[in-house]
Short mmCIF file of C-alpha atoms in Angstrom, two decimals:
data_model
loop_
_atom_site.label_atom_id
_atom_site.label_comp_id
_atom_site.label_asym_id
_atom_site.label_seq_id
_atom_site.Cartn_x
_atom_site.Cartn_y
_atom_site.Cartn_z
CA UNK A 1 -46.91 -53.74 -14.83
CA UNK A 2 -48.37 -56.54 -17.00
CA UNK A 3 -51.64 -58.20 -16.43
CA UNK A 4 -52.25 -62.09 -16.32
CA UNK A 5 -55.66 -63.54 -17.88
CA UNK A 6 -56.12 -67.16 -16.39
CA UNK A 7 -58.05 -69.07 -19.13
CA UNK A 8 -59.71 -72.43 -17.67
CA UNK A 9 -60.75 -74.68 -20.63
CA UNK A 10 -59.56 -73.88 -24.17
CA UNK A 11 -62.30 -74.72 -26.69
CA UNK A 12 -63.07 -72.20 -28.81
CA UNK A 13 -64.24 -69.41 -26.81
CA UNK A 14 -61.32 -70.20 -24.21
CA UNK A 15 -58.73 -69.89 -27.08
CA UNK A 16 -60.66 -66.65 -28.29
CA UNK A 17 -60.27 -65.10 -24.83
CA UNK A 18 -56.22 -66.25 -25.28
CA UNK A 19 -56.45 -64.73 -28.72
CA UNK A 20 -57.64 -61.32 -27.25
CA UNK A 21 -55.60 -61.34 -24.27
CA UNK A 22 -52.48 -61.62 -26.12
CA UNK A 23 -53.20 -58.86 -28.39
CA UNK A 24 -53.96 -56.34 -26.14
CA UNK A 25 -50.30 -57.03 -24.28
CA UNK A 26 -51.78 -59.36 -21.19
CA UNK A 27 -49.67 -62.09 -20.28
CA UNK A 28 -52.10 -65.32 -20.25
CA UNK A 29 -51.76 -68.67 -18.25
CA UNK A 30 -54.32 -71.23 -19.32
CA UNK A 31 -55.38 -74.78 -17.75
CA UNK A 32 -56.69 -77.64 -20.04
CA UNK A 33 -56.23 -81.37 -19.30
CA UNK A 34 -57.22 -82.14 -22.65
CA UNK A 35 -54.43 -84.00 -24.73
CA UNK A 36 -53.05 -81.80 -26.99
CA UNK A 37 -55.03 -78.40 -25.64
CA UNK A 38 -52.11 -76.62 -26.04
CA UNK A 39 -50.78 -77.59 -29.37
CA UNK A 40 -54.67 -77.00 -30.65
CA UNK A 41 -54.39 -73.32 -28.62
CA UNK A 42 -51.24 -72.22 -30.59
CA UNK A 43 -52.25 -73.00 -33.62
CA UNK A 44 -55.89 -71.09 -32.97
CA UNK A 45 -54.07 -68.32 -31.99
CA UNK A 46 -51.50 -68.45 -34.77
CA UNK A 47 -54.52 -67.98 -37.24
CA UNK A 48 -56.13 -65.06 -35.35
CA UNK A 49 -53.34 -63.47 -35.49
CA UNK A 50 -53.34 -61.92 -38.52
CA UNK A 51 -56.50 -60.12 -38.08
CA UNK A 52 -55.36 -59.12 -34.47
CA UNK A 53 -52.04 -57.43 -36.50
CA UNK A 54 -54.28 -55.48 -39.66
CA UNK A 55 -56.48 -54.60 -36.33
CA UNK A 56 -53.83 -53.04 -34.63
CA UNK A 57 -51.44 -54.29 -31.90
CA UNK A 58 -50.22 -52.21 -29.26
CA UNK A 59 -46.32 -52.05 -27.91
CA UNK A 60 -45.72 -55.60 -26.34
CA UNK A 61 -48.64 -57.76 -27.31
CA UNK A 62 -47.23 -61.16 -28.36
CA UNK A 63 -48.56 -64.36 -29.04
CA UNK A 64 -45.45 -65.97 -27.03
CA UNK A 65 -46.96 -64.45 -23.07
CA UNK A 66 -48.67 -67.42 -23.33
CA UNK A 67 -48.07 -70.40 -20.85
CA UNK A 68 -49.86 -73.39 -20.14
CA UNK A 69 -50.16 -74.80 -16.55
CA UNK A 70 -50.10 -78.54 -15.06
CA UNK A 71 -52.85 -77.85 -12.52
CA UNK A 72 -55.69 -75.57 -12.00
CA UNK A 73 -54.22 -74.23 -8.59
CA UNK A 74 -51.21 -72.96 -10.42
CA UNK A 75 -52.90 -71.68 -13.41
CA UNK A 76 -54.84 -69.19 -10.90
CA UNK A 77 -51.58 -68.42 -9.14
CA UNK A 78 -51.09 -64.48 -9.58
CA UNK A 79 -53.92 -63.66 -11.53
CA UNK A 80 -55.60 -60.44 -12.34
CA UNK A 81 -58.87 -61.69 -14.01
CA UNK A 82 -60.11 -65.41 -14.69
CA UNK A 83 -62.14 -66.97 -17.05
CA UNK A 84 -63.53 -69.98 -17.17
CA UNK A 85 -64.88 -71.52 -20.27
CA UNK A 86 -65.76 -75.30 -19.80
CA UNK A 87 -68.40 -77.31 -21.59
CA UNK A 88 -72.27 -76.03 -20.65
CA UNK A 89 -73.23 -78.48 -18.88
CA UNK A 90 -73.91 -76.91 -14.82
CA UNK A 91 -73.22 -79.26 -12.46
CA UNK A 92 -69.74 -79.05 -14.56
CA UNK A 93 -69.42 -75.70 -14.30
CA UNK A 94 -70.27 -75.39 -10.42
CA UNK A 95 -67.30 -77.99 -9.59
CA UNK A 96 -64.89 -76.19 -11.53
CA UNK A 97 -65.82 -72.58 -10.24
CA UNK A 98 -66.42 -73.93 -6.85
CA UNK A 99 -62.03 -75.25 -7.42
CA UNK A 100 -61.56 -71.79 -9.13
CA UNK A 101 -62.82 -69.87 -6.28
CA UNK A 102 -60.96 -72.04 -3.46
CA UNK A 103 -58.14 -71.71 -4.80
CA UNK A 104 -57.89 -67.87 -6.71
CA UNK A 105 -57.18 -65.00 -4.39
CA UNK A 106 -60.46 -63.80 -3.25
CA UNK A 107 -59.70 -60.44 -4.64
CA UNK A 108 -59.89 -61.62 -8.39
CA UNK A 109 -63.17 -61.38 -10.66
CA UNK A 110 -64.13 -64.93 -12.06
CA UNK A 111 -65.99 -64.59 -14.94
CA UNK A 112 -67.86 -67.43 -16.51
CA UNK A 113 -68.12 -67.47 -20.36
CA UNK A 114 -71.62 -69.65 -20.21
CA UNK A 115 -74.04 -68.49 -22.47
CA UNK A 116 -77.02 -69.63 -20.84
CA UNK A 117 -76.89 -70.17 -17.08
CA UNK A 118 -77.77 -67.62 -14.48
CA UNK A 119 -74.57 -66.19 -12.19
CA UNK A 120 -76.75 -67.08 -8.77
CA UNK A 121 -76.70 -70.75 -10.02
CA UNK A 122 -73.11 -70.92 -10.62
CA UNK A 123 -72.26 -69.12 -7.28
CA UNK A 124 -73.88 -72.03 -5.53
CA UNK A 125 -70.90 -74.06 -4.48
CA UNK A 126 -68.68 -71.60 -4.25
CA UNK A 127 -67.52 -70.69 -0.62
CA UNK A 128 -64.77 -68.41 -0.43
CA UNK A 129 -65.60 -65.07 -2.33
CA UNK A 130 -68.71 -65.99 -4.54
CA UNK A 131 -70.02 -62.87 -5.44
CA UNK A 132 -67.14 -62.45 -7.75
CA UNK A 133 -68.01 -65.09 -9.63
CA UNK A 134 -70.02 -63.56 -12.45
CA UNK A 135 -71.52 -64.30 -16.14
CA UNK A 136 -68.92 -62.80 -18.84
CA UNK A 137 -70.21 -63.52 -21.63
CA UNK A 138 -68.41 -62.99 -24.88
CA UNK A 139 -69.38 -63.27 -28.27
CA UNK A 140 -67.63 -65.47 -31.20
CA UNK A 141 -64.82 -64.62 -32.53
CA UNK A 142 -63.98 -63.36 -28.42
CA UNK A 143 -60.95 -61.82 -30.62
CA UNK A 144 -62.57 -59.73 -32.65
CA UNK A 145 -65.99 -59.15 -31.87
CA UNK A 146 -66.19 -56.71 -28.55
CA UNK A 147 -69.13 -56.88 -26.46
CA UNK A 148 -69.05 -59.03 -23.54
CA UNK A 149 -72.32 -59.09 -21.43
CA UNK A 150 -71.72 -59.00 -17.63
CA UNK A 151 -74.10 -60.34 -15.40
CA UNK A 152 -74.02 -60.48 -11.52
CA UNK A 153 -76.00 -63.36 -8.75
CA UNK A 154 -77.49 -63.29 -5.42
CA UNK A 155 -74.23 -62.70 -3.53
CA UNK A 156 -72.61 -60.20 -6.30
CA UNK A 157 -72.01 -56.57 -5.30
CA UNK A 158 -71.91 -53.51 -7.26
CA UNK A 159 -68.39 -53.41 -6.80
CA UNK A 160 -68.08 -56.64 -8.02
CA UNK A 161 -69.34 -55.58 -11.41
CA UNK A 162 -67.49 -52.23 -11.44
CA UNK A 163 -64.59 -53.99 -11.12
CA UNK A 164 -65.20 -56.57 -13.71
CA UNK A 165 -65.98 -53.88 -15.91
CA UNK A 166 -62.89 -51.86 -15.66
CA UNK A 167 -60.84 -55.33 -16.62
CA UNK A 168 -63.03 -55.97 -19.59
CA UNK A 169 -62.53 -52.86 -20.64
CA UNK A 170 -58.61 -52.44 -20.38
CA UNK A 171 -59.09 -55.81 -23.15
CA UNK A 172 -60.44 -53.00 -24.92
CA UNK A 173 -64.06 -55.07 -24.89
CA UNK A 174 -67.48 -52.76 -24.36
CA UNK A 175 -68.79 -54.58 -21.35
CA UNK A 176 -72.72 -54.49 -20.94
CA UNK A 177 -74.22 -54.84 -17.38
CA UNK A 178 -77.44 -56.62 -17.70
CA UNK A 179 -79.93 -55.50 -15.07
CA UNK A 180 -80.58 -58.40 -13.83
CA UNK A 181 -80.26 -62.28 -14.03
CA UNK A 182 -81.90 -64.44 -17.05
CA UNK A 183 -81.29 -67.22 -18.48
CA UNK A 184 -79.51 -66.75 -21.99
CA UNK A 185 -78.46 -63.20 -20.97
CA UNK A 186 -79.68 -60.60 -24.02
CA UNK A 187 -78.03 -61.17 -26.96
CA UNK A 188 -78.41 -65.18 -27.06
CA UNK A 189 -82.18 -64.54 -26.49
CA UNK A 190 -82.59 -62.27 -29.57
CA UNK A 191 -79.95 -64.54 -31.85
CA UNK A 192 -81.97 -67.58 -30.21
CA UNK A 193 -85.47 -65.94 -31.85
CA UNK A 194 -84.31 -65.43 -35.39
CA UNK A 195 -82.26 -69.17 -35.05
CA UNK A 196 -85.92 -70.73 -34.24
CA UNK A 197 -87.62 -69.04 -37.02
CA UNK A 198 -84.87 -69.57 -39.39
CA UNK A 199 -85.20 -73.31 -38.58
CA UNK A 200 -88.98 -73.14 -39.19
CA UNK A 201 -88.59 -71.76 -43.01
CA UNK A 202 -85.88 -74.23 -44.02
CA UNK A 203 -88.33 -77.28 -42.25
CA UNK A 204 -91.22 -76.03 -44.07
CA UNK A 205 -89.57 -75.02 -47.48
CA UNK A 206 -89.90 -71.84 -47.50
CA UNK A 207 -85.88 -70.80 -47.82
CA UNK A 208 -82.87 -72.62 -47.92
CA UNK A 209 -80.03 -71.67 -45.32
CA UNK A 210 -78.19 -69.42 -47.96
CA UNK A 211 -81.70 -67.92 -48.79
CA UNK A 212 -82.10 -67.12 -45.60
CA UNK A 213 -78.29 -65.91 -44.86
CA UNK A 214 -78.77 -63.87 -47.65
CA UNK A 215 -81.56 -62.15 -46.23
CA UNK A 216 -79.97 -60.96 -42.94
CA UNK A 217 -76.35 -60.32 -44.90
CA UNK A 218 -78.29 -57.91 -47.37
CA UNK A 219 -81.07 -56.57 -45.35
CA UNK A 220 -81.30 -56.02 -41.91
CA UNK A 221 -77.97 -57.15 -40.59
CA UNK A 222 -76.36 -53.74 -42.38
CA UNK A 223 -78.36 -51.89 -40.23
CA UNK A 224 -78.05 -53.92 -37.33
CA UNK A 225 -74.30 -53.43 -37.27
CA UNK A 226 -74.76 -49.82 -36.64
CA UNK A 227 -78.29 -49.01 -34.70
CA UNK A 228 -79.66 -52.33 -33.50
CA UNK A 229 -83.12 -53.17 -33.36
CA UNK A 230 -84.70 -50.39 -31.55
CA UNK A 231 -83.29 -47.50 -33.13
CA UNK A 232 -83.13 -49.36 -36.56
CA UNK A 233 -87.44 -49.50 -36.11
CA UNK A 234 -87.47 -45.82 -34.91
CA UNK A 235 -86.39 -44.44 -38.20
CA UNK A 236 -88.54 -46.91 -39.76
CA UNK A 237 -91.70 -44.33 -38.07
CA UNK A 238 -90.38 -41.27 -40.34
CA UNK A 239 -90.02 -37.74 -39.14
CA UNK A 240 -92.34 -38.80 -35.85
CA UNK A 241 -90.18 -41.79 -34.66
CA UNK A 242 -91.10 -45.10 -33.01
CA UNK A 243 -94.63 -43.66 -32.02
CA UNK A 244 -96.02 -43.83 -35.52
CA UNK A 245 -93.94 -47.22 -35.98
CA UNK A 246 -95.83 -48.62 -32.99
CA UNK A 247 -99.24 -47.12 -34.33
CA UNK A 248 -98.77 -48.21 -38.36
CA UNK A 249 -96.77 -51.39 -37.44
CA UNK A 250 -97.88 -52.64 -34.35
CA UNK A 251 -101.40 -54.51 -35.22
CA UNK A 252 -99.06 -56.92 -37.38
CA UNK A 253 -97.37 -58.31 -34.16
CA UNK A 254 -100.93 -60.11 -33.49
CA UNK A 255 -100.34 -61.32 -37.12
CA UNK A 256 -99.25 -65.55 -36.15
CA UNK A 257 -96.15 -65.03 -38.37
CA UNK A 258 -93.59 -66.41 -36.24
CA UNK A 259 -93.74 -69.53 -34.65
CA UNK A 260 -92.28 -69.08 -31.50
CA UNK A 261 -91.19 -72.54 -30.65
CA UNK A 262 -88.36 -74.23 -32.61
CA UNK A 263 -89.65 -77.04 -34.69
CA UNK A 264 -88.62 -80.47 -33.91
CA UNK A 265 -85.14 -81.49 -34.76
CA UNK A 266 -85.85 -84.05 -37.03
CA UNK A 267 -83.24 -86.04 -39.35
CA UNK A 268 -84.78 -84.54 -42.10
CA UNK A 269 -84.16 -81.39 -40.71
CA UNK A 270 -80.78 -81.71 -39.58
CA UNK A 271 -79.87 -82.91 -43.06
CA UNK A 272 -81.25 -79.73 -44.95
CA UNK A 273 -79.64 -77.55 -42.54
CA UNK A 274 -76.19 -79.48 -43.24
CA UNK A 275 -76.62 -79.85 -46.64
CA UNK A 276 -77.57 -76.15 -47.18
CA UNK A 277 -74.40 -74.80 -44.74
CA UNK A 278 -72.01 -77.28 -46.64
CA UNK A 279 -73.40 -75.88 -50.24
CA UNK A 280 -72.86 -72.11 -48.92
CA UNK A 281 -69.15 -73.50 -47.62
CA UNK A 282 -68.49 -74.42 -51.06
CA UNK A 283 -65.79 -76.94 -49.98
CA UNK A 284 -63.72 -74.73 -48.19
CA UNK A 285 -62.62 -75.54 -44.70
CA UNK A 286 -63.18 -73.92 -41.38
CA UNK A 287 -59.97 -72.17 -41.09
CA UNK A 288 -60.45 -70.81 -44.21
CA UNK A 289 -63.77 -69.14 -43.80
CA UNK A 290 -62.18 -68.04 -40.05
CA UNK A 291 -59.61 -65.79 -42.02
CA UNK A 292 -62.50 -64.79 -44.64
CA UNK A 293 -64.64 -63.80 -41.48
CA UNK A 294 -62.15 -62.25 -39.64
CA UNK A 295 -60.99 -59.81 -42.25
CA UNK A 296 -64.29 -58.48 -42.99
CA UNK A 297 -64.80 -57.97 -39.51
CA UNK A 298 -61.68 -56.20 -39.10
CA UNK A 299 -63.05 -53.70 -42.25
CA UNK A 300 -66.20 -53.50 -40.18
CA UNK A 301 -65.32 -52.81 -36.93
CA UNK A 302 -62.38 -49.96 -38.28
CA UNK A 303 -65.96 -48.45 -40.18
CA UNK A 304 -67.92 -48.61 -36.94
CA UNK A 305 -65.70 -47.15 -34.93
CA UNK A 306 -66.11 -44.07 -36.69
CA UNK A 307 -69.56 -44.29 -35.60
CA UNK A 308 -69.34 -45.39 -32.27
CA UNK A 309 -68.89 -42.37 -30.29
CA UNK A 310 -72.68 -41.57 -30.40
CA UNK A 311 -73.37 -44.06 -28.01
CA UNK A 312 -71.10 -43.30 -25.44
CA UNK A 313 -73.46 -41.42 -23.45
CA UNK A 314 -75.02 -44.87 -21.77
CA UNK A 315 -73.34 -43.91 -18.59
CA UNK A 316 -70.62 -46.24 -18.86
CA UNK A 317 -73.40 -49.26 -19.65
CA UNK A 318 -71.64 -50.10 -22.84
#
């Protein structure tokens, strides 16, 4: 029997959850009062598609299991999983999971695709089964890209989790259960480290943005994609490991190279950041560098798949 994804709000990561959904044969409902969500949804989807076919579809996927509901209490009529996907603001998302949850069977994860807020302050309002309403958080392109970080609040159980994992997983994602509740979750804090250091060296002119892109594209992003930064900095310490790293290494982290907090956001700043992104674009328009992205992902991810397998011993944590 099928399974139905409920998609509330369809903004990019909403249409990327669609986009995912679809391709792993789930039938999807989605919800967006927006005027002309649905037309904008298709046509997202229509362009991911491609990627999701050279990726691999299984028997049934289809980009036409998609429907589109009048009201949020039918959109979370039968579902198997939800996910909600509205703008970050909080007091948004608590009235629209607070609906959600009144109105879903109180059987069904709600996962919440914020990339910032903690789970316990989304549960708040919530009355009839809040401690299935959890952080899911997904990473851009949703369609492509697999991890999803899963993060529980005050009134989440264990099996709460275990089950969200289980549906994450059969959307063929590698769910990670963070220990426990943060703001930003784990990956936005790292990405949000490098972003405030890369806006540091374009403010004082030190790099431009495709200086800097060039950097992580040729340098440490290849080994990123297959060890992280842990084991990346491990073989870094030779034939004795991250011990001798830490011993040869480590006085340079007292070294005031980075500067911690993100400059201000000045006009001048915002304007070389624009400039530099719309020199690197070279004209070409979003869509385009969408397909350009998404193909060399699909090349990556059929490489490090090969690769994979070594870390499958995390007890089921990714």
């Amino acid at each position: 029997m099928s399974q139905q994804l409920t998609v509330i709000g369809t903004g990019v990561i909403g249409n990327g959850w669609i986009a995912r959904a679809l391709a792993n044969g789930w039938d999807v409902v989605a919800f967006d009062p927006a005027e002309g969500a649905e037309a904008r949804t298709r046509a997202f989807v229509a362009n991911a598609w491609h990627a999701l076919e050279k990726d691999g579809l299984p028997a049934g996927a289809s980009a036409d299991r998609l429907r589109f509901m009048p009201s949020l209490e039918e959109a979370v009529a039968g579902a198997d999983l939800i996910q909600e996907n509205v703008p970050e603001r909080l007091s948004l998302k608590q009235e629209i999971l607070a609906a959600v949850d009144a109105a879903a069977d109180a059987r069904v994860v709600i996962g919440s695709s914020t990339s910032g807020f903690k789970p316990s302050d989304l549960q708040r309002d919530c009355t009839a089964a809040p401690g299935r309403v959890i952080v899911a958080h997904p990473f851009n392109p949703v369609y492509l890209l697999p991890l999803v970080e899963l993060v529980g609040g005050n009134a989440t159980q264990a099996t709460h989790i275990e089950q969200a994992r289980t549906l994450y997983q059969s959307l063929d994602m590698r769910p990670l259960v963070v220990r426990r509740e943060i703001e930003g979750h784990i990956a936005d804090r790292l990405m949000e480290a490098l972003w405030r250091e890369a806006l540091h060296l374009v403010n004082d002119g030190v790099a431009t943005t495709e200086e800097i892109d060039a950097a992580v594209v040729y340098g440490c992003g290849l080994r990123w994609s297959l060890m992280g930064t842990f084991l990346t900095f491990h073989l870094a310490g030779g034939e004795q490991g991250m011990r001798h790293m830490l011993e040869q290494f480590g006085p340079a982290l007292k070294l005031p190279w980075t500067k911690l907090e993100a400059p201000e956001l000045s006009d001048e700043l915002i304007d070389r950041v624009v400039e530099g992104c719309e020199h690197q674009a070279a004209g070409r328009p979003v869509a385009e560098l969408d397909r350009r992205r998404d193909d060399f992902l699909v090349e990556l991810l059929a490489l490090t798949r090969k690769y994979w397998p070594e870390a499958e011993g995390l007890e089921g944590r990714i």
